[in-house]
Amino acid sequence: MSNIRSIVSFSALLALSQAGSSAAATVTKQCVQLEVPVPVVATNRRYSMPRVESTIDAIDWTVTVTTWSTPSAMDRVTGLYPVNSTFRINAQLCVPPRNGAKSDILQIATPGLGFDKRYWDVELKPEEYSYVDAAVSKGYSILTYDRLGTGKSQKPDAYDVVQIPTEVEILAGLTNLARSGKLISSSKVLGSTHPVPKLQPSKVVQVGHAYGAYLITVALGKYGRLADGAVLTGFLLTNLTRMLDVLNYDHAFARQHDPVRFGEYTSGYFVLETESCLQKLFLRKGAFEPALLAYTERIKQPEAVGEYASEGTSPLTPAAEFEGPVLLFNGENVYDEDATRNVFQHAVNVTSYLQPNTGHALTVATNASAGYEVILQYLDSHGL
Ligand SMILES: *[C@@H]1O[C@H](CO)[C@@H](O)[C@H](O)[C@H]1NC(C)=O
Ligand SMILES: *[C@@H]1O[C@H](CO)[C@@H](O)[C@H](O)[C@H]1NC(C)=O
Ligand SMILES: *[C@@H]1O[C@H](CO)[C@@H](O)[C@H](O)[C@H]1NC(C)=O
Ligand SMILES: *[C@@H]1O[C@H](CO)[C@@H](O)[C@H](O)[C@H]1NC(C)=O
C-alpha cells in the first residue's frame, strides 16, 4: 500500500514541479547543507510505557496513552535519564545573494511532529509555499534543521533519548553555534551550490511550528536570551491533555509501514498512517491543493514515543528574560491564548494572528505566501 501511495505522490510531485518550473522567477537563495555535531547535556526521564514494535503495538499505544495525562503524566515517570552526548543534526543554511538590511538577522526554524526541515522549504511551487524563499527574498538568512529522530539527523533511542529536554538543548546548541560564528566551521559541509557563506548574526528570530513552537517556548523559559523575537505557529496550547488526544488519528510502526523509506527507524518510532490522517491533522478542505496533500504524505516523518511522553512533564515556565516580540500565528482558533501570554510576561509585544482558511500546517495551505507576508511584516515592524 505505502509503496503505491508514494509512487502516486511522487508522480504528482514531478508533474507539479515541471509545471511550476516555467512559472515565476524563483528566489536565488544560496544554501549549504550541513551536518552539525551538537553536544547535549540534558536530563530526560524514563517512562513506563508500552513498547512499539509493530503497527498493532502502535495502535495499542495510541489507545493507552490517551488515558496517560489523567491524572498526571508524572505518574508514568520511573526515574531520570541523564543525556551527555553529541548528536548529528542535519541542517540547511540559506542566505540571500547579497547583503542587505537584514543581513545581521538569522531566523532559525523548527518543524513540528510529522515533518522534517522540508516543512519550511516546500519543494512544490516554492515561490508560493517555501517559507525559506519568502524569508530570503526579504533579506534574512535562515537555518532549518531536521529535529532529532527525523530526516537526515541521527535517530537514537525513541524512548529515553528523543525527548523534549534533549531537543531543547539541541535548539540552544545550534543557536549558540550560529551566534558565535562557528556554525559552519564546526560542521561537515555536505553540499553547497554556492560559496559557503559567512555567518555571524547579531540577532536571532526563532520560528516554530506546533511541537517546534513548544520546544522554543520551553527553551525561552530556560534561556531567555536565545532569541530576539519569536514566531510561534500552529501552537496548540489549550491543554496538554488535548495535545495527547491522539485517538483521532492512526499511527503505524514506521519500519513496518514503509521499510524502504523508514528502514533505519527502530523500536518506538511511529508515523501517521494515511493521507486521511494527514488531512485531518494538517489541512482544511478548500484551502489546499490535492498535490500538496500527496506531497505531505511523501515527506512525512516518524515521531518518537519519548516526544509524546515528555510533553506531559515539560511544563511551560515564564520566560523571565525574554524581552522580544512574539507573534502567535495560527491557522485555527484552538489555542489557549492566555496560557501562552502568561509565558511571555516580559515580551515587548505579543500579537496573535488568525490566518483565514488554513488548517494546522500553514506552509502547505493555499494562501501560505500571504501568511508569510504577515509574519515578515510583523518582524520588520519590531526592528527584526
Ligand atoms: C559529559 O561527558 C564529558 C566527557 O565524556 C565529561 O567530561 C563531562 O563532565 C560530562 N558532563 C556531565 C554534566 O556529566
Ligand atoms: C486541563 O486539563 C486538566 C485535567 O484534565 C483540567 O483540570 C484543566 O481544567 C484543563 N485546563 C484547561 C485550560 O482546559
Ligand atoms: C504589537 O505589534 C503590532 C505589530 O507591530 C502592533 O500593531 C500593535 O499595536 C502592538 N501592540 C501593542 C500593545 O503595542
Ligand atoms: C490570505 O491571507 C491574507 C493574510 O492573512 C488574508 O488577508 C487574506 O484574506 C487571505 N485570503 C483568503 C482568500 O483567505
XYZ file of C-alpha atoms in Angstrom, residues 233-238 242 284 328-338 340-341 352-362:
32
model
C 2.809 28.980 14.571
C 0.177 26.267 14.998
C 0.796 26.344 18.715
C -1.978 24.262 20.253
C -1.587 25.339 23.814
C -5.064 24.527 25.007
C -5.807 17.714 24.361
C -8.639 22.023 5.618
C 1.316 33.743 17.649
C 0.306 32.813 14.153
C -2.380 30.194 13.807
C -4.474 28.612 11.154
C -7.116 27.548 13.609
C -8.523 29.119 16.691
C -7.918 26.424 19.238
C -5.077 27.501 21.451
C -5.327 28.899 24.936
C -4.110 32.381 24.322
C -3.995 33.365 27.997
C 0.703 31.498 26.124
C 0.629 35.160 27.086
C -1.969 36.848 17.804
C -2.965 36.486 14.220
C -5.509 34.084 12.823
C -4.685 33.161 9.242
C -8.049 32.623 7.485
C -8.988 29.393 5.658
C -5.972 27.477 6.895
C -5.535 24.227 8.827
C -2.777 23.284 11.225
C 0.044 23.025 8.672
C 0.435 26.543 7.367
